[in-house]
Short mmCIF file of C-alpha atoms and ligand atoms in Angstrom, two decimals:
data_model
loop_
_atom_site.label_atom_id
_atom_site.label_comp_id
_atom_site.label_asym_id
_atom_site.label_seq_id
_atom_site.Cartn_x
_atom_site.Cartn_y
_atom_site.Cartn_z
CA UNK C 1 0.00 0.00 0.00
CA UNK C 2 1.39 3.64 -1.04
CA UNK C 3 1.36 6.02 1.81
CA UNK C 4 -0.52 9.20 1.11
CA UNK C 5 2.81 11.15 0.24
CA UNK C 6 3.76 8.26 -2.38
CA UNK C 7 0.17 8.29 -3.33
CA UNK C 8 0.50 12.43 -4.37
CA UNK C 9 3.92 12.47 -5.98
CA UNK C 10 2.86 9.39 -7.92
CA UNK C 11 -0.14 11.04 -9.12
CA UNK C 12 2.23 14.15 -9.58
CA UNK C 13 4.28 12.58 -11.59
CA UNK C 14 2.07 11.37 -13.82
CA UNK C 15 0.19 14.44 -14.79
CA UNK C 16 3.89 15.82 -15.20
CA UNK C 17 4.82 12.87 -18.27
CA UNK C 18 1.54 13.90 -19.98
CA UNK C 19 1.68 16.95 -20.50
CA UNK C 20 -0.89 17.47 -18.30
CA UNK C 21 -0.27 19.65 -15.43
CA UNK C 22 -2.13 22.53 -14.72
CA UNK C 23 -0.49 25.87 -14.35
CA UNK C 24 -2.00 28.66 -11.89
CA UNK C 25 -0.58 32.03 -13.07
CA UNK C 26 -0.50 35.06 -11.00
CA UNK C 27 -2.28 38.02 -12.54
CA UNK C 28 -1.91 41.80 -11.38
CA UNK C 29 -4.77 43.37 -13.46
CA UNK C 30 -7.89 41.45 -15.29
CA UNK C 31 -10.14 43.74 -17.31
CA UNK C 32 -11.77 40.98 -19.26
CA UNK C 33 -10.06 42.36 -22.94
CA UNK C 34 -6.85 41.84 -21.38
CA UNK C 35 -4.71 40.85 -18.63
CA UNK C 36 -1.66 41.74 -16.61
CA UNK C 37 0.71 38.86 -16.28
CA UNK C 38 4.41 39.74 -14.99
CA UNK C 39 4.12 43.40 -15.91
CA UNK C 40 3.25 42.10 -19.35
CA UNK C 41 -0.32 43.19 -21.20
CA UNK C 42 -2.39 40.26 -22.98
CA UNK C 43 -5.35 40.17 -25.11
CA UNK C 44 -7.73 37.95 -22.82
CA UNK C 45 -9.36 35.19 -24.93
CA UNK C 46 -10.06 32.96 -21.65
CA UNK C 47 -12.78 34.59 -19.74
CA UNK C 48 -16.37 33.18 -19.55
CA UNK C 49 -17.43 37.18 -18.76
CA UNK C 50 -19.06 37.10 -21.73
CA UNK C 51 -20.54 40.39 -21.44
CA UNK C 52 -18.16 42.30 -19.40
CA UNK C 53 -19.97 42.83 -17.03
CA UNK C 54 -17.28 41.75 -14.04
CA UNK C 55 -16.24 45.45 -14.96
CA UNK C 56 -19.92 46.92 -15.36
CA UNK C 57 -19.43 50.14 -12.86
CA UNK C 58 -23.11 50.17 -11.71
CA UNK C 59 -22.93 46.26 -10.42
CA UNK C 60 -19.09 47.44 -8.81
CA UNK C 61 -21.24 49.82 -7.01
CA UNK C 62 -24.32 47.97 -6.22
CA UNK C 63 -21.23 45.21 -4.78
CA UNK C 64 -19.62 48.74 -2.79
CA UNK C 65 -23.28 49.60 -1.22
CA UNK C 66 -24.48 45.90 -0.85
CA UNK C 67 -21.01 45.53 2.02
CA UNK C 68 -22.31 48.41 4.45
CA UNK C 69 -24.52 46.06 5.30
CA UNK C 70 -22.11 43.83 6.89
CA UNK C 71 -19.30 41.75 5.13
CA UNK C 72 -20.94 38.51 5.86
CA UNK C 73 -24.06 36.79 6.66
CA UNK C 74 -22.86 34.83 9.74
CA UNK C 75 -24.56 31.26 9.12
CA UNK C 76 -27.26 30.04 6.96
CA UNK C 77 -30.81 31.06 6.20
CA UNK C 78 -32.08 27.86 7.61
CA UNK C 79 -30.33 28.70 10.66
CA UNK C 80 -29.91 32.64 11.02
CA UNK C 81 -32.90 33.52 7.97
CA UNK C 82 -32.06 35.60 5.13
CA UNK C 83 -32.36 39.54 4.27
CA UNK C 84 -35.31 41.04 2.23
CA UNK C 85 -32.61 41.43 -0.71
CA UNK C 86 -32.05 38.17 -1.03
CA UNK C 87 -35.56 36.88 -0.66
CA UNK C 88 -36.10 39.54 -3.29
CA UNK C 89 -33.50 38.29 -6.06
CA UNK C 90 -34.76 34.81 -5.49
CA UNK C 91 -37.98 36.33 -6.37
CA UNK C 92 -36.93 38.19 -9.61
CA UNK C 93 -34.78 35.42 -10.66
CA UNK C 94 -38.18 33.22 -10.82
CA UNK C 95 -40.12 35.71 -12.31
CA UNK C 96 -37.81 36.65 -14.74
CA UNK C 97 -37.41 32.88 -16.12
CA UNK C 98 -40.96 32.19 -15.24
CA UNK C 99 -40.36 29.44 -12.48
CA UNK C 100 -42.13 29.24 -9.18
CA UNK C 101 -38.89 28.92 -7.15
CA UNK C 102 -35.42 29.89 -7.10
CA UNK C 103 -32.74 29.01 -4.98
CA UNK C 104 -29.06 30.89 -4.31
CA UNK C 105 -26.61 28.99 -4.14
CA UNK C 106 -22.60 29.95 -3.75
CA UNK C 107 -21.61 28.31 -6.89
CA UNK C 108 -22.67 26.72 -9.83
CA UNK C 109 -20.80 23.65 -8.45
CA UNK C 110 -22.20 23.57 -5.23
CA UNK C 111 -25.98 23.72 -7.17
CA UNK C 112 -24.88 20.46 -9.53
CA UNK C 113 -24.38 18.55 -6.43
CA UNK C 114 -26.53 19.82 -4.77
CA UNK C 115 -29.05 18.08 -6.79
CA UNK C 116 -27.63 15.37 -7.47
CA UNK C 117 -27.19 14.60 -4.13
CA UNK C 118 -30.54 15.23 -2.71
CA UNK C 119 -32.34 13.59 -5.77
CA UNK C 120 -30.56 10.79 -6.30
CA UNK C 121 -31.39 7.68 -4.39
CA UNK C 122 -30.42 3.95 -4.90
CA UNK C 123 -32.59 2.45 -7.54
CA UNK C 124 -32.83 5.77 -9.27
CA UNK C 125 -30.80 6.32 -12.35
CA UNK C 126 -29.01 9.59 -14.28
CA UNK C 127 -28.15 9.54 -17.71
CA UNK C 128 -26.30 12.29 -18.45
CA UNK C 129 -24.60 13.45 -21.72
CA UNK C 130 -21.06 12.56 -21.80
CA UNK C 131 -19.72 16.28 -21.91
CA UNK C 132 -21.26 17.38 -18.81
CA UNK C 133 -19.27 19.25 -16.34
CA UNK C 134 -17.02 18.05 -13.77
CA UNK C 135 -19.75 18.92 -11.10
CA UNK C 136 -22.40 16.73 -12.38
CA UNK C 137 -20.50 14.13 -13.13
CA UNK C 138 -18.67 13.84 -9.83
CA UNK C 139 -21.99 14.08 -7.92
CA UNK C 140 -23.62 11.30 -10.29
CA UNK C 141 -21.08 9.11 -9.89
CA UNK C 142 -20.43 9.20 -6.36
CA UNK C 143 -24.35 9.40 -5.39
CA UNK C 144 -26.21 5.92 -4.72
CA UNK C 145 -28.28 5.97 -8.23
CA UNK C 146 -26.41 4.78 -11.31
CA UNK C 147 -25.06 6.86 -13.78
CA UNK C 148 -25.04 6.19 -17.16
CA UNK C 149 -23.60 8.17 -19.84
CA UNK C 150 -24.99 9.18 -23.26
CA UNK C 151 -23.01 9.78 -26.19
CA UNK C 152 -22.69 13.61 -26.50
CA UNK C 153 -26.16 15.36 -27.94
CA UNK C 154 -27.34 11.86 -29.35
CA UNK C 155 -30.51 11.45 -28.83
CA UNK C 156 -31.09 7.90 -29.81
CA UNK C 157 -28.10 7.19 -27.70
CA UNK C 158 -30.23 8.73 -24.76
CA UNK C 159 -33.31 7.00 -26.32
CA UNK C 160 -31.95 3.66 -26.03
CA UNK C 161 -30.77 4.35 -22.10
CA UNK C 162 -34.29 5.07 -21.27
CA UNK C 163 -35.75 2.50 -22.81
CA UNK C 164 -34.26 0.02 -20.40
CA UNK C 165 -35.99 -0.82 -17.32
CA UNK C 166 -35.41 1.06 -13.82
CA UNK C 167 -36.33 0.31 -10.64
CA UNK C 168 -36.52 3.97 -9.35
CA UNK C 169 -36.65 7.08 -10.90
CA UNK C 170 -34.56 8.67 -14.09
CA UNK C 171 -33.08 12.05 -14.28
CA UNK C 172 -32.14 13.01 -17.22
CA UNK C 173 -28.72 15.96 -17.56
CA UNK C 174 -27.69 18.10 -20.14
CA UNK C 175 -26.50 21.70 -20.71
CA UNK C 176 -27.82 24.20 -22.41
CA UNK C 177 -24.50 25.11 -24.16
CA UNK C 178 -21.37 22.84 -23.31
CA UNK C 179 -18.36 24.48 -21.72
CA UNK C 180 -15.55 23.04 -23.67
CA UNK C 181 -17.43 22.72 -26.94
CA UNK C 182 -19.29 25.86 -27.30
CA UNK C 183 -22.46 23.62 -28.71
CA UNK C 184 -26.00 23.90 -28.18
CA UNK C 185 -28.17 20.58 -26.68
CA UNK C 186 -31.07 19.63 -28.52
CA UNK C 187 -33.09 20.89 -26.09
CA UNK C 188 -36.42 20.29 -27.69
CA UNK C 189 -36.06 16.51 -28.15
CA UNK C 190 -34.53 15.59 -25.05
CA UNK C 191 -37.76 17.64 -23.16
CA UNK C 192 -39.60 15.59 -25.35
CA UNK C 193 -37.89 11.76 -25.02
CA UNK C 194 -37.42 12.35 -21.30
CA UNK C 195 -40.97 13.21 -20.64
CA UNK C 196 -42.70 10.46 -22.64
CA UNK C 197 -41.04 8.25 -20.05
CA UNK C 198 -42.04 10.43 -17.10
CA UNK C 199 -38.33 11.35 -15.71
CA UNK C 200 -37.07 14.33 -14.50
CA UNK C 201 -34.92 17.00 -16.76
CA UNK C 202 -32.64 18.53 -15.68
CA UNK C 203 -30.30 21.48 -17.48
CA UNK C 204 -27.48 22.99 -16.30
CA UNK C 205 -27.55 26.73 -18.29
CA UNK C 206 -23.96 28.25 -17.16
CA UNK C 207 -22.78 29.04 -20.30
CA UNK C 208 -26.50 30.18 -22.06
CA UNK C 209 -27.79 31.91 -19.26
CA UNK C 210 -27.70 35.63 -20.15
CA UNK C 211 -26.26 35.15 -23.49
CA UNK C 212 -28.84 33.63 -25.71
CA UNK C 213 -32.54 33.51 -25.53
CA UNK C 214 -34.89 36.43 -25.59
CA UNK C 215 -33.36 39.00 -23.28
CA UNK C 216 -30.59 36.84 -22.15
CA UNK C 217 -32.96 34.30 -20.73
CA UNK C 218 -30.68 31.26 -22.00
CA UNK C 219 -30.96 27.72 -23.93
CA UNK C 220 -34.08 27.09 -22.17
CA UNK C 221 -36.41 29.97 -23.33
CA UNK C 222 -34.85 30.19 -26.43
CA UNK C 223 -35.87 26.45 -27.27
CA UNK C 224 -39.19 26.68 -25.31
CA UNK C 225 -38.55 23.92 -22.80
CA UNK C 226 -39.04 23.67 -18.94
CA UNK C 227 -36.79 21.44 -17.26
CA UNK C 228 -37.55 20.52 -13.99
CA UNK C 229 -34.77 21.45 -12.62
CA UNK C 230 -32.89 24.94 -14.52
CA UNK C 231 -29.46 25.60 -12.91
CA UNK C 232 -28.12 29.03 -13.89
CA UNK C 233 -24.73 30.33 -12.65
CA UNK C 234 -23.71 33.81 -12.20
CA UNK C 235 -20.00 33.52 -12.47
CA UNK C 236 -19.84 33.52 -16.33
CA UNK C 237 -22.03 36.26 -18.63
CA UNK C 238 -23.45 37.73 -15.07
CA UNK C 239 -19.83 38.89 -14.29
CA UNK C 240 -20.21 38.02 -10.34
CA UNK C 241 -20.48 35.03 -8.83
CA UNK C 242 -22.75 32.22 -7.33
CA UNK C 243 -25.94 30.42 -8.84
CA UNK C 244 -29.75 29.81 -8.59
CA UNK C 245 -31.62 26.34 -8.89
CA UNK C 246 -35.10 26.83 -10.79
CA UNK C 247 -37.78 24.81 -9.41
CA UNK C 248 -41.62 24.07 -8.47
CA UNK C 249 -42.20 25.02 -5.30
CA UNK C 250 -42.67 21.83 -3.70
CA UNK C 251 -39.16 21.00 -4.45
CA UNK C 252 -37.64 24.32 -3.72
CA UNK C 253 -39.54 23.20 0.05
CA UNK C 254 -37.70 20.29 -0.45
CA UNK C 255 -34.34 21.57 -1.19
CA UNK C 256 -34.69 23.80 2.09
CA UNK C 257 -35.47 21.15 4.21
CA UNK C 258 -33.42 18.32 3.19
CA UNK C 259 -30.24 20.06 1.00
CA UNK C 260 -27.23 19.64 3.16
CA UNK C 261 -25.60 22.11 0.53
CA UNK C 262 -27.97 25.09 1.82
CA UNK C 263 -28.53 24.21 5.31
CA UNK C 264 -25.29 23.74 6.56
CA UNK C 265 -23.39 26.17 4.44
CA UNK C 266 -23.30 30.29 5.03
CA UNK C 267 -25.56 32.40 2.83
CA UNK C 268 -24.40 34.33 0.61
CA UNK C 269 -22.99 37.64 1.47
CA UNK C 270 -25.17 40.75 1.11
CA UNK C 271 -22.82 42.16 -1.39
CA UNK C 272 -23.05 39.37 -3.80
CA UNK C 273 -26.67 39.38 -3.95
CA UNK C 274 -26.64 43.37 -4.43
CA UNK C 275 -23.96 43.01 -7.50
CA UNK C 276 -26.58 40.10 -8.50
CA UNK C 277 -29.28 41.91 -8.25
CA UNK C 278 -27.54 44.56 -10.24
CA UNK C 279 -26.32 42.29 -12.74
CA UNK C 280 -29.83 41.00 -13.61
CA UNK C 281 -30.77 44.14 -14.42
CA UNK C 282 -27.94 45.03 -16.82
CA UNK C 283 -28.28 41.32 -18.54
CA UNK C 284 -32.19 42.18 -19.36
CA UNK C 285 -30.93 45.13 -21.07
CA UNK C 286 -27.86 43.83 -22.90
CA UNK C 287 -29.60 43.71 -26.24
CA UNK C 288 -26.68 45.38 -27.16
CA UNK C 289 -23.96 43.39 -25.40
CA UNK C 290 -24.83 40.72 -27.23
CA UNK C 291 -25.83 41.92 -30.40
CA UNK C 292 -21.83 42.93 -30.39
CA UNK C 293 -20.79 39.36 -29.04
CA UNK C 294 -22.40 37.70 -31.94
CA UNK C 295 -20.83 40.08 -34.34
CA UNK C 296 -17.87 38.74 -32.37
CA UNK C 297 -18.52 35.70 -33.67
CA UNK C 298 -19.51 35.27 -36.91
CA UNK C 299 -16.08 37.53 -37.31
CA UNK C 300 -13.98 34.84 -35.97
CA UNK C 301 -15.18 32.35 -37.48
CA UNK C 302 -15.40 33.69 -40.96
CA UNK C 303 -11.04 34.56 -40.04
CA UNK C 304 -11.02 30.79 -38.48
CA UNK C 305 -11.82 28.82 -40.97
CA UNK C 306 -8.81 28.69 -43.31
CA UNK C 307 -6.52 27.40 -39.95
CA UNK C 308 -5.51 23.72 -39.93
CA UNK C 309 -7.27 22.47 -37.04
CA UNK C 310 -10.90 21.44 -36.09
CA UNK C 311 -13.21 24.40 -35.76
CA UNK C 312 -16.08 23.02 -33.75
CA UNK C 313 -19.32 23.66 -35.00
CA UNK C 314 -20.11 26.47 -32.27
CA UNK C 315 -22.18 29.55 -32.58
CA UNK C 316 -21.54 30.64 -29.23
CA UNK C 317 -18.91 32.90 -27.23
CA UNK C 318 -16.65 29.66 -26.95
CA UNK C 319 -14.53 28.65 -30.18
CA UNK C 320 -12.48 25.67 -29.61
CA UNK C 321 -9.78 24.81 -31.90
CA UNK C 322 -9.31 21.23 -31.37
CA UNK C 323 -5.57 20.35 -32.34
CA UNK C 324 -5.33 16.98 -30.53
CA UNK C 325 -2.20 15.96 -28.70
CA UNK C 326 -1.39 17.66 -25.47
CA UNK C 327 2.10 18.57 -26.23
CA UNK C 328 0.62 20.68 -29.60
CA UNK C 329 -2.01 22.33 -27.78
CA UNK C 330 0.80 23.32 -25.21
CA UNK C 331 3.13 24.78 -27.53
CA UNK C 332 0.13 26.47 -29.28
CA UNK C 333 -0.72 28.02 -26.49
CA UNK C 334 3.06 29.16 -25.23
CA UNK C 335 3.55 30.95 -28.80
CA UNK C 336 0.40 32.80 -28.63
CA UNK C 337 1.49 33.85 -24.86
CA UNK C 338 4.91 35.20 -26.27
CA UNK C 339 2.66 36.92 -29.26
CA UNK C 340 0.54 38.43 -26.23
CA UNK C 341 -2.81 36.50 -26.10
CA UNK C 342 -3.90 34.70 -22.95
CA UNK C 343 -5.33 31.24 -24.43
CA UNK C 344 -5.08 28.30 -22.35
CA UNK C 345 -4.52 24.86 -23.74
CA UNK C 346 -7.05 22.37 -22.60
CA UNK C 347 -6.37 19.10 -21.88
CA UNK C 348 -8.04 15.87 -20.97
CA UNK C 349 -9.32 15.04 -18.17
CA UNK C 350 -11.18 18.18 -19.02
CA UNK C 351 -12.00 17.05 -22.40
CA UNK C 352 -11.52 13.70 -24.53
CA UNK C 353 -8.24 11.87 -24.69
CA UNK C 354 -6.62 13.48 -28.20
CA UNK C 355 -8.75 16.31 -28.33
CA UNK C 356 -6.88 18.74 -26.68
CA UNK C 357 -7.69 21.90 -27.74
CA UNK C 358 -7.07 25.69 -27.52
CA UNK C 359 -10.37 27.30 -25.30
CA UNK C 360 -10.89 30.25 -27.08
CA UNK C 361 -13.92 32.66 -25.50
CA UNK C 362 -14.73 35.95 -27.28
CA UNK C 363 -16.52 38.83 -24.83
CA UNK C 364 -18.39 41.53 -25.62
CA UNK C 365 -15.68 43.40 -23.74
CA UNK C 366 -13.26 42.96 -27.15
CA UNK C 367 -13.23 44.91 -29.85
CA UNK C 368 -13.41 43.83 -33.65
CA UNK C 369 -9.50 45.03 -33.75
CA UNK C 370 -8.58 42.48 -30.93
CA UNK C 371 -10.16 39.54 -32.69
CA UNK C 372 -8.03 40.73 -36.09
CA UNK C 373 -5.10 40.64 -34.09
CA UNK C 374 -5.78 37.00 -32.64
CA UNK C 375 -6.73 35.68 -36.22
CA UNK C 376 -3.33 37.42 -37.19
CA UNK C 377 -1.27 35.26 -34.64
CA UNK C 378 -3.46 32.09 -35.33
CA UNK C 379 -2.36 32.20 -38.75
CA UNK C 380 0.92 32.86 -38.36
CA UNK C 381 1.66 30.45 -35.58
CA UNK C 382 -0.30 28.25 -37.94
CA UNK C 383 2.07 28.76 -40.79
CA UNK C 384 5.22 27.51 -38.81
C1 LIG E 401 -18.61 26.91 -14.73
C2 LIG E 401 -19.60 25.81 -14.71
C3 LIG E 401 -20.15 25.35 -13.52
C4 LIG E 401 -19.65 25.81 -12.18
O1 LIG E 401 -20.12 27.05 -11.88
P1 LIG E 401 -19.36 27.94 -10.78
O2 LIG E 401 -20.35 28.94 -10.39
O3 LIG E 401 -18.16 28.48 -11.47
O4 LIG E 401 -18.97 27.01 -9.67
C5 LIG E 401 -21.16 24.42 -13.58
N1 LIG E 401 -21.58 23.94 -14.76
C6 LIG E 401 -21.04 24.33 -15.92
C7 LIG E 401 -21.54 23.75 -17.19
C8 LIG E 401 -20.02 25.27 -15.93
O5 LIG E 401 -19.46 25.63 -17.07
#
């Protein structure tokens, strides 16, 4: 048996002969369209603030005001109760995506386990599409139901899962728009299929939220479904932090009584819910943010197409280039860094063995000039 030392620098070591470890940078400035790094300016192409909004001076403010009412909130709601603000973003979160019930949460990974963990009971089942994030995944597999996996927006593959008996209850997990892939579910059919057989749905919207949909309202609204269960974040196009679990009300009661994740962790602090509460207004009137975000877009990948690697077929903010091995997408990466442009390389476990691939995320926050200047340095790190 390895003790637990031998255990980490074996695992260490490992990631090191793959190519795989992960670097942490320290960065002194972070404006979204570029970056500080070592005294040395970047284009940012990494950021999932697709809007800008981290930098939005009326949400900085509403964050500023939202602190004089104390720093923290001390416990939880369950056990201290919670502040009209936050009963009152809850509120206008529902409203505004026409739920009963929604529920803060400190994280969009807290909410994905969160629900897996006080849905899922032995017997039960989740099939969830292959490229779903690290938080559902983890959850499914280490909660009591099974988890089975289908292959990535196929919906026969998903088809054929539920078609085979369970003892218990099915939930059913997609995205509305997958992180690493920048591509949309087919919302509409997997509403459908998992309905027929009476399971849950539910869709994890971090990446659509805000973006798409009428008014920013995300995959959901824009392909006229209802999961059960809606989990938007608000670290990505909100520009903050934290996330809300859509619900009926019965299981929003249930969530407060039973979720482990809410009862025994400390509400969020008054700030955050004042820069939320903030930042929901500014995404229901960011016609205009994203109207420039799409011209974004359709500008890179008109400039894109001509490279030698796999454009994924993405018509959102994220544009992956897939290049394959590791040690490419490294050195891809590095030579756009000494060009100036913070792109990170990523790498499996994050994504498929030998599809490592260069992240790229465009932000309303750029201008058309910056995504020239990346299509520039694409190309001619291309032609080497
Ligand atoms: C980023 C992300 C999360 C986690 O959200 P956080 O608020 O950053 O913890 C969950 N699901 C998906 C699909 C994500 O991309």
């Amino acid at each position: 048996m390895m003790s637990w030392s031998e255990r980490i620098n074996k695992e260490l070591s490992i990631r090191l002969s793959m190519d795989a470890l992960r670097q942490r940078p320290i960065i002194e400035y972070n404006t979204t369209r570029w970056l500080i790094s070592k005294g040395r300016k970047y284009l940012n192409f990494s950021s999932n603030d697709y809007l800008g909004l981290s930098q939005n001076p009326m949400i900085i403010e509403h964050w500023q005001q939202g602190a004089e009412l104390g720093a923290g909130t001390g416990a939880s709601v369950q056990v201290i109760g919670y502040r009209l603000q936050q009963f009152q973003l809850e509120q206008d979160l529902a409203k505004w995506l026409d739920y009963p019930c929604a529920l803060l949460f400190n994280s969009g990974f807290i909410a994905n386990q969160a629900c897996i963990y006080l849905l899922a009971r032995k017997r039960d089942r989740i099939i969830a599409d292959k490229l779903c994030h690290a938080s559902l995944i983890e959850a499914a597999s280490y909660s009591p139901a099974k988890l089975y996996r289908f292959n990535h927006n196929r919906l026969d593959s998903l088809v054929s899962h539920l078609n085979k008996p369970c003892l218990g209850n099915t939930l059913v997990a997609t995205e509305g728009i997958f992180s690493m892939d920048g591509d949309q579910s087919p919302l509409i059919d997997i509403a459908y299929q998992t309905h027929c057989q009476n399971s849950w749905l539910l869709v994890d919207d971090a990446h659509g939220i805000g973006v798409i949909g009428e008014g920013g309202k995300g995959s959901c609204w824009q392909h006229k479904v209802k999961p059960n269960i809606l989990i938007v974040t608000f670290g990505k196009a909100f520009g903050v932090s934290g996330a809300a679990v859509l619900c009926n009300e019965a299981t929003a009661e249930y969530f407060n009584q039973f979720s482990r994740h809410l009862i025994y962790s400390t509400a969020m602090p008054p700030a955050q819910v004042a820069a939320l509460q903030a930042a929901l207004r500014k995404i229901q009137e960011g016609d205009g943010l994203r109207k420039k975000l799409k011209q974004h877009i359709a500008h890179f990948r008109a400039g894109a197409k001509s490279l030698p690697w796999l454009l994924k077929q993405s018509t959102s903010a994220i544009q992956p280039l897939v290049v394959g091995k590791n040690s490419l997408a490294l050195y891809l990466a590095y030579r756009l860094r000494l060009a100036g442009f913070w792109i990170t390389a990523i790498r499996p476990p994050t994504v498929p063995v030998g599809t490592s691939r260069l992240r790229i995320t465009l932000t309303a926050a750029h201008e058309l000039e910056d995504i020239d200047r990346l299509l520039e340095a694409l190309h001619e790190v291309a032609s080497k």
